[in-house]
Short mmCIF file of C-alpha atoms and ligand atoms in Angstrom, two decimals:
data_model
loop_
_atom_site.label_atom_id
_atom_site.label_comp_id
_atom_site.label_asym_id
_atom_site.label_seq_id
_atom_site.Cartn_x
_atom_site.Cartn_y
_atom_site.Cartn_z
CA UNK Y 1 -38.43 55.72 -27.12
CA UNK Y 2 -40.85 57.76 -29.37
CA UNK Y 3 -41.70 56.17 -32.24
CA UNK Y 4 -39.53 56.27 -35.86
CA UNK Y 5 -39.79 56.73 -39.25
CA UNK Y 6 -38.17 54.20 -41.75
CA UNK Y 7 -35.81 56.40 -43.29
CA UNK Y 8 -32.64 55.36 -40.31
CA UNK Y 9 -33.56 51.63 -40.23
CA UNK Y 10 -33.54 51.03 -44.15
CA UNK Y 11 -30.72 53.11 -44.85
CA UNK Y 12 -28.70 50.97 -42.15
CA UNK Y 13 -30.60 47.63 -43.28
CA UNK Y 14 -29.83 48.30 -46.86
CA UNK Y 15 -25.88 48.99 -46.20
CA UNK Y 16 -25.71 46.25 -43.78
CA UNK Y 17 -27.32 43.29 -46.05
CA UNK Y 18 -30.00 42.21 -43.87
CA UNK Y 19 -34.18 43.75 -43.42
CA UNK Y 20 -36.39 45.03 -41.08
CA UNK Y 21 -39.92 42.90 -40.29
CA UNK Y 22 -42.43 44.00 -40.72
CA UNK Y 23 -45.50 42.31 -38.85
CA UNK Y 24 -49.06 42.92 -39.17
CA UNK Y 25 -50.66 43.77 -35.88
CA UNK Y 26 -55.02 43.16 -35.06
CA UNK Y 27 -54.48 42.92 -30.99
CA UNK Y 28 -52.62 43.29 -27.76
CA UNK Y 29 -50.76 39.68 -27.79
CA UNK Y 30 -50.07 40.05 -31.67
CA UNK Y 31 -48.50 43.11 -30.74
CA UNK Y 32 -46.53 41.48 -27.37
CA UNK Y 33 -45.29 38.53 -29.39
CA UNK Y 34 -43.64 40.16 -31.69
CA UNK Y 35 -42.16 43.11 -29.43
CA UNK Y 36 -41.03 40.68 -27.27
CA UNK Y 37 -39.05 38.74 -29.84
CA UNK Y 38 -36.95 42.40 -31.04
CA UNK Y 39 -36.47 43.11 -27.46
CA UNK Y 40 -35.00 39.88 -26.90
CA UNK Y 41 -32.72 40.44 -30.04
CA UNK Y 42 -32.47 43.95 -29.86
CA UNK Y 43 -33.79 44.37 -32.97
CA UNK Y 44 -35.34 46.88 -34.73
CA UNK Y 45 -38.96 46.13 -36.19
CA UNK Y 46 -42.10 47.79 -38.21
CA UNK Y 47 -45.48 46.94 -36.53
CA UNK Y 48 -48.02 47.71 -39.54
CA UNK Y 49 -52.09 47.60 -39.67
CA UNK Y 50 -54.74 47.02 -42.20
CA UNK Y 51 -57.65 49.34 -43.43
CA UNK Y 52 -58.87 45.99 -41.67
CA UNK Y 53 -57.25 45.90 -38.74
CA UNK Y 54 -57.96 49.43 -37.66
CA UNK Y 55 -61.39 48.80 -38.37
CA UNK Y 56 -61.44 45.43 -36.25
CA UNK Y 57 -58.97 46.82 -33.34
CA UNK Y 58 -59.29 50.84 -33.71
CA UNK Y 59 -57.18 53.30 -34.51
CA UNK Y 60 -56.82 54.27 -30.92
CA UNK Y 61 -55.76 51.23 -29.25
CA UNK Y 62 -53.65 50.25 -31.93
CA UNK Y 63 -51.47 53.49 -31.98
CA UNK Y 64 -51.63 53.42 -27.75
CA UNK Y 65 -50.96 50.16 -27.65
CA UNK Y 66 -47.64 49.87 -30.06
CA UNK Y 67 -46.86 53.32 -28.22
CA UNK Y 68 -46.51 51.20 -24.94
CA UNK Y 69 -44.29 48.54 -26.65
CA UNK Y 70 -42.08 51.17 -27.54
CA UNK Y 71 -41.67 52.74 -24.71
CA UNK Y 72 -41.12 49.16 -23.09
CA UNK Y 73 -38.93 47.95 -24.93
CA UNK Y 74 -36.98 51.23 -25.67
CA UNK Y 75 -36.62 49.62 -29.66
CA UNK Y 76 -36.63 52.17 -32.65
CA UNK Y 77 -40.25 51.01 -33.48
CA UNK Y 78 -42.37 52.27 -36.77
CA UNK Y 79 -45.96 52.39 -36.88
CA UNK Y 80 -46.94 51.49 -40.90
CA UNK Y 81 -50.50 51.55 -42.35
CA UNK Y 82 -50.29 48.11 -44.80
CA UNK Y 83 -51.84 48.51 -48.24
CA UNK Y 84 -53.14 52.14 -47.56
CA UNK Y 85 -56.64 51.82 -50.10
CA UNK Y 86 -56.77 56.08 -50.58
CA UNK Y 87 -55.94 59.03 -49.51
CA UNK Y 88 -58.23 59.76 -46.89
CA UNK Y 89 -57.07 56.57 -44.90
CA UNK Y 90 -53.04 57.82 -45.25
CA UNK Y 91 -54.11 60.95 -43.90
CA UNK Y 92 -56.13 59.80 -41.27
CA UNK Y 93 -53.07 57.45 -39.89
CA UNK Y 94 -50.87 60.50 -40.63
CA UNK Y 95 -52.70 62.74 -38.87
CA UNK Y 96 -53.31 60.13 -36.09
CA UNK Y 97 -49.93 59.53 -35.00
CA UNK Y 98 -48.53 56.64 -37.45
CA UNK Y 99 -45.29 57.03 -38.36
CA UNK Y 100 -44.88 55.70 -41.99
CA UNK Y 101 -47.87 54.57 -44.77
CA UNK Y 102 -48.28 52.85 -47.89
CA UNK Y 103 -50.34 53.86 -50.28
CA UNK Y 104 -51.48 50.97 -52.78
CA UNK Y 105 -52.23 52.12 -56.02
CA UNK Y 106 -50.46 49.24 -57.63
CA UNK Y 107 -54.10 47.76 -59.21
CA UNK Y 108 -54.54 51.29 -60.84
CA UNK Y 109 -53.67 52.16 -64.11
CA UNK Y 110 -49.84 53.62 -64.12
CA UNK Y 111 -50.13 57.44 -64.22
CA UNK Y 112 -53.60 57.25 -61.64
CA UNK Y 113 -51.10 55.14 -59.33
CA UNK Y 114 -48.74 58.03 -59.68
CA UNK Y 115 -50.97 60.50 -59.22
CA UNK Y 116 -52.43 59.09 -55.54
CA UNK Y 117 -48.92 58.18 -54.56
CA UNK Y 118 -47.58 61.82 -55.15
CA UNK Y 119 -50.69 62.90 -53.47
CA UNK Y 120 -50.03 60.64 -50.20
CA UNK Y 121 -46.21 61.82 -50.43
CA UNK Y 122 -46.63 65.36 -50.70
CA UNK Y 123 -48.86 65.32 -47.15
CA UNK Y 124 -47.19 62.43 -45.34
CA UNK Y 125 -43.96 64.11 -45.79
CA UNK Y 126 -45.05 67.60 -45.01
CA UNK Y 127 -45.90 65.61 -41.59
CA UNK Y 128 -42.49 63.56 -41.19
CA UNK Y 129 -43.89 60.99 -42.51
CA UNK Y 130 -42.16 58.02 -44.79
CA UNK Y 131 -44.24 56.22 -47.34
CA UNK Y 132 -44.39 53.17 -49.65
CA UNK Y 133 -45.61 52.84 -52.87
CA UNK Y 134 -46.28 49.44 -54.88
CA UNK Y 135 -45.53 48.62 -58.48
CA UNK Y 136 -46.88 45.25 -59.50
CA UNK Y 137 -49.38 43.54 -58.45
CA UNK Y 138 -49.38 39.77 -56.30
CA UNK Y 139 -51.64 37.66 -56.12
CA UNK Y 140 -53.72 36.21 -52.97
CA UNK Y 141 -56.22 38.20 -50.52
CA UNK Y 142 -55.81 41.36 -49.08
CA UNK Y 143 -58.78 42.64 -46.80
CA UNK Y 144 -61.30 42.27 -49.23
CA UNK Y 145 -59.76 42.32 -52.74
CA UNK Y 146 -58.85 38.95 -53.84
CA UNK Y 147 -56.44 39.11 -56.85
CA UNK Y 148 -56.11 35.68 -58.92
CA UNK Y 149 -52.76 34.22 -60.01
CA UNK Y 150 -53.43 35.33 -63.34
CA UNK Y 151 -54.31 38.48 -62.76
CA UNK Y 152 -51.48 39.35 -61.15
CA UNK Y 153 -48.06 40.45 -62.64
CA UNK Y 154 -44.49 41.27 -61.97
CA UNK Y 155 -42.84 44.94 -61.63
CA UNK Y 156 -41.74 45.76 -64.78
CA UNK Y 157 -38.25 47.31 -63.95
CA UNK Y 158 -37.88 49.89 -66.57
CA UNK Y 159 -40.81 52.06 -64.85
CA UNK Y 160 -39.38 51.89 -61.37
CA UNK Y 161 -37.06 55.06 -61.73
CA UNK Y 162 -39.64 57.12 -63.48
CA UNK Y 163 -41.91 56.35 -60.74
CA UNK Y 164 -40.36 56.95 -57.88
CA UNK Y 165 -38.52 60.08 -58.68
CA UNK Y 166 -42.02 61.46 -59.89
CA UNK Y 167 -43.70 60.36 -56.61
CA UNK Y 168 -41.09 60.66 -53.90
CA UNK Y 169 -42.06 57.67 -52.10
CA UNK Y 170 -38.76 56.56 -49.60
CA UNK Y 171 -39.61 52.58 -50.72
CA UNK Y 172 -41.14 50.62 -52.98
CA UNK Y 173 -43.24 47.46 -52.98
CA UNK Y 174 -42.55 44.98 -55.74
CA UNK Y 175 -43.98 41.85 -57.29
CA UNK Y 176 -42.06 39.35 -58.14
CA UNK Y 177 -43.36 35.89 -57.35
CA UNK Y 178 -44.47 35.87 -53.97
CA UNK Y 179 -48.27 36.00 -52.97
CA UNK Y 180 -50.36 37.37 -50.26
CA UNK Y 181 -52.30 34.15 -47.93
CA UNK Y 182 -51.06 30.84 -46.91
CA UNK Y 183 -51.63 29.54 -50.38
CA UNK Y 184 -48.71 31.09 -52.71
CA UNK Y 185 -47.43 27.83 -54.65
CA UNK Y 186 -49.70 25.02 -55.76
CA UNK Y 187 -48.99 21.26 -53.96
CA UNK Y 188 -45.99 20.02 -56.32
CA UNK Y 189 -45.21 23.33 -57.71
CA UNK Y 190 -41.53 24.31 -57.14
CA UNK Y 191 -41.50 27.99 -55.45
CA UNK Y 192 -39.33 30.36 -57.46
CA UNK Y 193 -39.08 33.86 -57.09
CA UNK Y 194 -37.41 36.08 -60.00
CA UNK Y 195 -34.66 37.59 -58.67
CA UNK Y 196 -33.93 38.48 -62.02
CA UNK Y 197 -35.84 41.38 -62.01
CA UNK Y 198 -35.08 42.39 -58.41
CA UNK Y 199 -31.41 42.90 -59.65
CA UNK Y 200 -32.38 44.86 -62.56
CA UNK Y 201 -34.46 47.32 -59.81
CA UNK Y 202 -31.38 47.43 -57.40
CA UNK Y 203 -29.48 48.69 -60.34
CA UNK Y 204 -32.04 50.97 -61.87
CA UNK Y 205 -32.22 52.38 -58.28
CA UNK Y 206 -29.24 51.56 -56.39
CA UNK Y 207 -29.30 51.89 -52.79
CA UNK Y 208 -33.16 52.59 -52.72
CA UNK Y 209 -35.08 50.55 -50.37
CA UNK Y 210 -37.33 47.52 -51.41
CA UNK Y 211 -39.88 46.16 -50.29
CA UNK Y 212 -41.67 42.61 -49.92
CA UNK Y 213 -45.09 41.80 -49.27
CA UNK Y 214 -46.67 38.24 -49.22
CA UNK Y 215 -43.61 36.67 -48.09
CA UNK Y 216 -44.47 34.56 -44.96
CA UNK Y 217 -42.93 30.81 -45.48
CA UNK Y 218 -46.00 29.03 -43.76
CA UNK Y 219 -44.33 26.67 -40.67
CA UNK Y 220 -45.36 22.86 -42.02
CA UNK Y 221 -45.07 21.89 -38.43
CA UNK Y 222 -47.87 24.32 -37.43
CA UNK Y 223 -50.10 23.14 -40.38
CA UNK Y 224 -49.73 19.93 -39.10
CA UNK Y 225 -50.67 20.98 -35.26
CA UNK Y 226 -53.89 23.03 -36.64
CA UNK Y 227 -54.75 19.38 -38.85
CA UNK Y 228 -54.24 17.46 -36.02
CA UNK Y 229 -55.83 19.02 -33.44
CA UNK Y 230 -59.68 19.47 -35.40
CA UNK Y 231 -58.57 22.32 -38.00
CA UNK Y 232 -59.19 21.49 -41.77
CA UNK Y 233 -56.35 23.28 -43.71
CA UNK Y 234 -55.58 22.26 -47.22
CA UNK Y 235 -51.48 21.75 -47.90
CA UNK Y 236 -49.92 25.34 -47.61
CA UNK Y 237 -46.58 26.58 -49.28
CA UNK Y 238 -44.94 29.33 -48.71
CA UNK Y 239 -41.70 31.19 -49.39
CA UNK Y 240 -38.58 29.23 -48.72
CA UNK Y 241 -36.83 30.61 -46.13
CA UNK Y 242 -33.51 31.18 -48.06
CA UNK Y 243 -34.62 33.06 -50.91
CA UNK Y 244 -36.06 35.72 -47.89
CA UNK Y 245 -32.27 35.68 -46.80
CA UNK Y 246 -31.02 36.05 -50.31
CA UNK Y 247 -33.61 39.11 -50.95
CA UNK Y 248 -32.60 40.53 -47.43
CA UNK Y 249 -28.71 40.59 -48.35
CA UNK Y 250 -29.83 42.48 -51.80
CA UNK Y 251 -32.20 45.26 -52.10
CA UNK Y 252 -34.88 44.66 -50.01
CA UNK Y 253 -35.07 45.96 -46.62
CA UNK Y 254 -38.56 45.30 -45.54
CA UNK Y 255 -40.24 41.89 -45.38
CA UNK Y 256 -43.96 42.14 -44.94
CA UNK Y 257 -45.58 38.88 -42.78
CA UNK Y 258 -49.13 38.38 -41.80
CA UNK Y 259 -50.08 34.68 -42.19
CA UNK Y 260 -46.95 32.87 -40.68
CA UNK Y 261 -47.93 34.82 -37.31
CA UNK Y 262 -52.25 34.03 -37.70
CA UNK Y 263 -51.08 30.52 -38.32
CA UNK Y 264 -48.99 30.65 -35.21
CA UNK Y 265 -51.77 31.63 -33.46
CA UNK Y 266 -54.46 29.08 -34.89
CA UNK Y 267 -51.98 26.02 -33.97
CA UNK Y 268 -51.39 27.37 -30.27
CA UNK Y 269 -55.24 28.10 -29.39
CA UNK Y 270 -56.47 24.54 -31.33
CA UNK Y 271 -53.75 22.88 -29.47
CA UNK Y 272 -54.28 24.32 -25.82
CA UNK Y 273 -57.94 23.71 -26.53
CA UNK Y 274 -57.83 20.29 -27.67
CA UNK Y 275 -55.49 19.75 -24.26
CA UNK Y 276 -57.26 21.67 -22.34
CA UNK Y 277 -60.82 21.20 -23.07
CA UNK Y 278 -61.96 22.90 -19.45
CA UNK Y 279 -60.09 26.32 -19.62
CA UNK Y 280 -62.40 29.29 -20.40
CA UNK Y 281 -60.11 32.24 -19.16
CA UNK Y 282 -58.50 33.80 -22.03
CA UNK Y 283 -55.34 34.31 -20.26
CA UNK Y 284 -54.87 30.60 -19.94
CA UNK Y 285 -55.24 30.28 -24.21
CA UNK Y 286 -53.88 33.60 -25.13
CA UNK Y 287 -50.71 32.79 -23.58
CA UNK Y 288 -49.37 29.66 -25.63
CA UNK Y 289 -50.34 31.47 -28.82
CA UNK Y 290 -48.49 34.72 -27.56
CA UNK Y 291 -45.52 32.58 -26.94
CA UNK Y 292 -45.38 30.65 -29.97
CA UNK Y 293 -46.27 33.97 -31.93
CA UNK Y 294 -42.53 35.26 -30.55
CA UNK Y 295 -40.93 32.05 -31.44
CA UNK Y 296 -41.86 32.80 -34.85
CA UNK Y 297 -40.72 35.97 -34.96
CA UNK Y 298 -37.35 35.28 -33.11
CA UNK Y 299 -36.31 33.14 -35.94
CA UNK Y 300 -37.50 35.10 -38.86
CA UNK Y 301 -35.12 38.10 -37.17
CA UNK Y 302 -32.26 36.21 -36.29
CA UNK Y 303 -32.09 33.35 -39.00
CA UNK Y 304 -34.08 34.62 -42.02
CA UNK Y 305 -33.83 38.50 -41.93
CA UNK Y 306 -30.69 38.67 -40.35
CA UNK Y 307 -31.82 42.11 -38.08
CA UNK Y 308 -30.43 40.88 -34.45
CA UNK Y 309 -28.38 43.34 -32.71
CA UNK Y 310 -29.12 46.29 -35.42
CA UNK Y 311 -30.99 48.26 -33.12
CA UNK Y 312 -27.27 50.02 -31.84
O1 G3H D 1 -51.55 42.07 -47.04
C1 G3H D 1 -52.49 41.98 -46.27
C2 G3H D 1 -52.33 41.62 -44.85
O2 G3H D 1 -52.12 40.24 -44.69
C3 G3H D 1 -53.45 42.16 -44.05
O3 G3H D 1 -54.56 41.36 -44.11
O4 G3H D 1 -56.33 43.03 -44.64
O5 G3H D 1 -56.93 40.79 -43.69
O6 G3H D 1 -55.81 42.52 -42.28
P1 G3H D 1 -56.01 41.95 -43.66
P1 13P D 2 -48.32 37.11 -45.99
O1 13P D 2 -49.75 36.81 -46.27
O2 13P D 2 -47.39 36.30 -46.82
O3 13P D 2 -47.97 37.04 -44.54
O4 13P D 2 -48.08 38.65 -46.44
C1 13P D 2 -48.42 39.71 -45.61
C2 13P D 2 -48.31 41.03 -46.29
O5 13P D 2 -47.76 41.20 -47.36
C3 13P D 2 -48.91 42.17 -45.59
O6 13P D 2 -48.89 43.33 -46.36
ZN1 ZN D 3 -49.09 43.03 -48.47
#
């Protein structure tokens, strides 16, 4: 199956309560693990890259490569550029075969994040191309720009119709609690997420998509693997898993998760390693961390996002 724009898979996510994942994607067994977990649930799924990890990767490999999974596995798959920086980078994964973008002007000021968005729109969807913009800013690291928990603030929802009817975009990011990184709540600090103003958006905008970034829920049993087997990682909290659910059955229809699967991946490879102390072929490693990276992702589609069987 060629690959798809969002437009289908939110507007049957949105009326059918549940979201779409959407996984970040740096190499082959990334890409396996999770493809392998929507085939298995025959479920429909957004693989999205980083200015980052099309710099790490390349563009090439990464748009052959999740070409092959979706010819594979014969899922509606979208290919997503994550936290698009400017214009030149949309255009380049436009013109270069992605199938949806974001464009992130959610640190400028209001009308310059407006202006780039519209910008980004107007090409991407002369092209057929979807897009996502962002208004609000989390907190945490992405690529290179670390933005502090005071720095960052929520969506305020009396802006959201004026922007997106003056940029076009076909979803928007919001802030409202959750944080990019493994480190999104403080050790004792109750997670909360204000779903206060996400109702406000959905009726501002009703039946518009929504979108979630930062919202991996960081696995304590694979914090305690990586501590136990040599790694040195501080206590992690992330997103409960039933305020994802709750989200999912309201306006948002795409859940963005990077750390919950480079976790994954740290606690297979320190744990084969430790176990394993001989093995040097990369197949032998590789494969435990591919595995457990589809484990992940088979629960977050069947028990947190609620996507099984919605690729009919
Ligand atoms: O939101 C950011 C994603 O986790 C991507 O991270 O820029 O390090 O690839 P990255
Ligand atoms: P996490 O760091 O919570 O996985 O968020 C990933 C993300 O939002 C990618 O855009
Ligand atoms: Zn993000």
């Amino acid at each position: 199956m060629p690959l798809v724009t969002t437009k289908e898979m939110f507007e049957k996510a949105y009326k059918g309560g549940y979201a779409i994942g959407a996984f970040n994607i740096n190499n082959m067994e990334i890409i396996q693990g999770i493809t392998r977990a929507a085939k298995k649930l025959n479920a429909p799924v957004i693989l999205q890259c980083s200015a980052g990890a099309r710099k790490y990767a390349s563009h090439n490999y990464l748009v052959a490569m999740v070409k092959a999974a979706a010819e594979e596995t014969g899922l509606p798959i979208a290919l997503h550029l994550d936290h698009g920086p400017d214009f030149e980078t949309c255009k380049s994964c436009i013109d270069g075969g992605f199938t949806s973008v974001m464009i992130d002007g959610s640190s400028l000021p209001y009308e310059e994040n407006i202006a780039l968005t519209k910008k980004v729109v107007d090409y991407a969807h002369a092209h057929g191309v979807t897009v996502e913009g962002e208004l609000g800013t989390l907190a945490g690291v992405e690529d290179d720009v670390n933005v502090s928990a005071e720095d960052a603030s929520y969506t305020k929802p009396e802006q959201v119709e004026d922007f997106v009817t003056r940029t076009g975009v076909d979803s928007l990011a919001i802030a409202i609690g959750t944080s990019h990184g493994a480190y999104k709540f403080k050790p004792g600090q109750k997670p909360q997420l204000r779903f206060d103003i996400l109702e406000e958006i959905e009726k501002r905008l009703p039946g518009f998509p929504i979108v979630l970034h930062g919202a991996s829920s960081v696995n304590q049993d694979h914090i305690k693997i990586i501590n136990e087997f040599g790694g040195e990682m501080p206590d992690a909290i992330g997103i409960p898993e039933d305020m994802l659910r709750k989200a999912a059955g309201m306006a948002v229809c795409k859940v963005n998760v990077d750390s919950d699967i480079r976790i994954a991946m740290t606690a297979a490879l320190r744990k084969h390693f430790s176990e394993n102390p001989t093995h040097f072929d990369p197949r032998q490693y590789l494969t435990p961390a591919r595995d457990l990276i589809q484990e992940v992702v088979e629960h977050k589609i069947d028990v947190v996002f609620g996507s099984t069987g919605a690729a009919e």
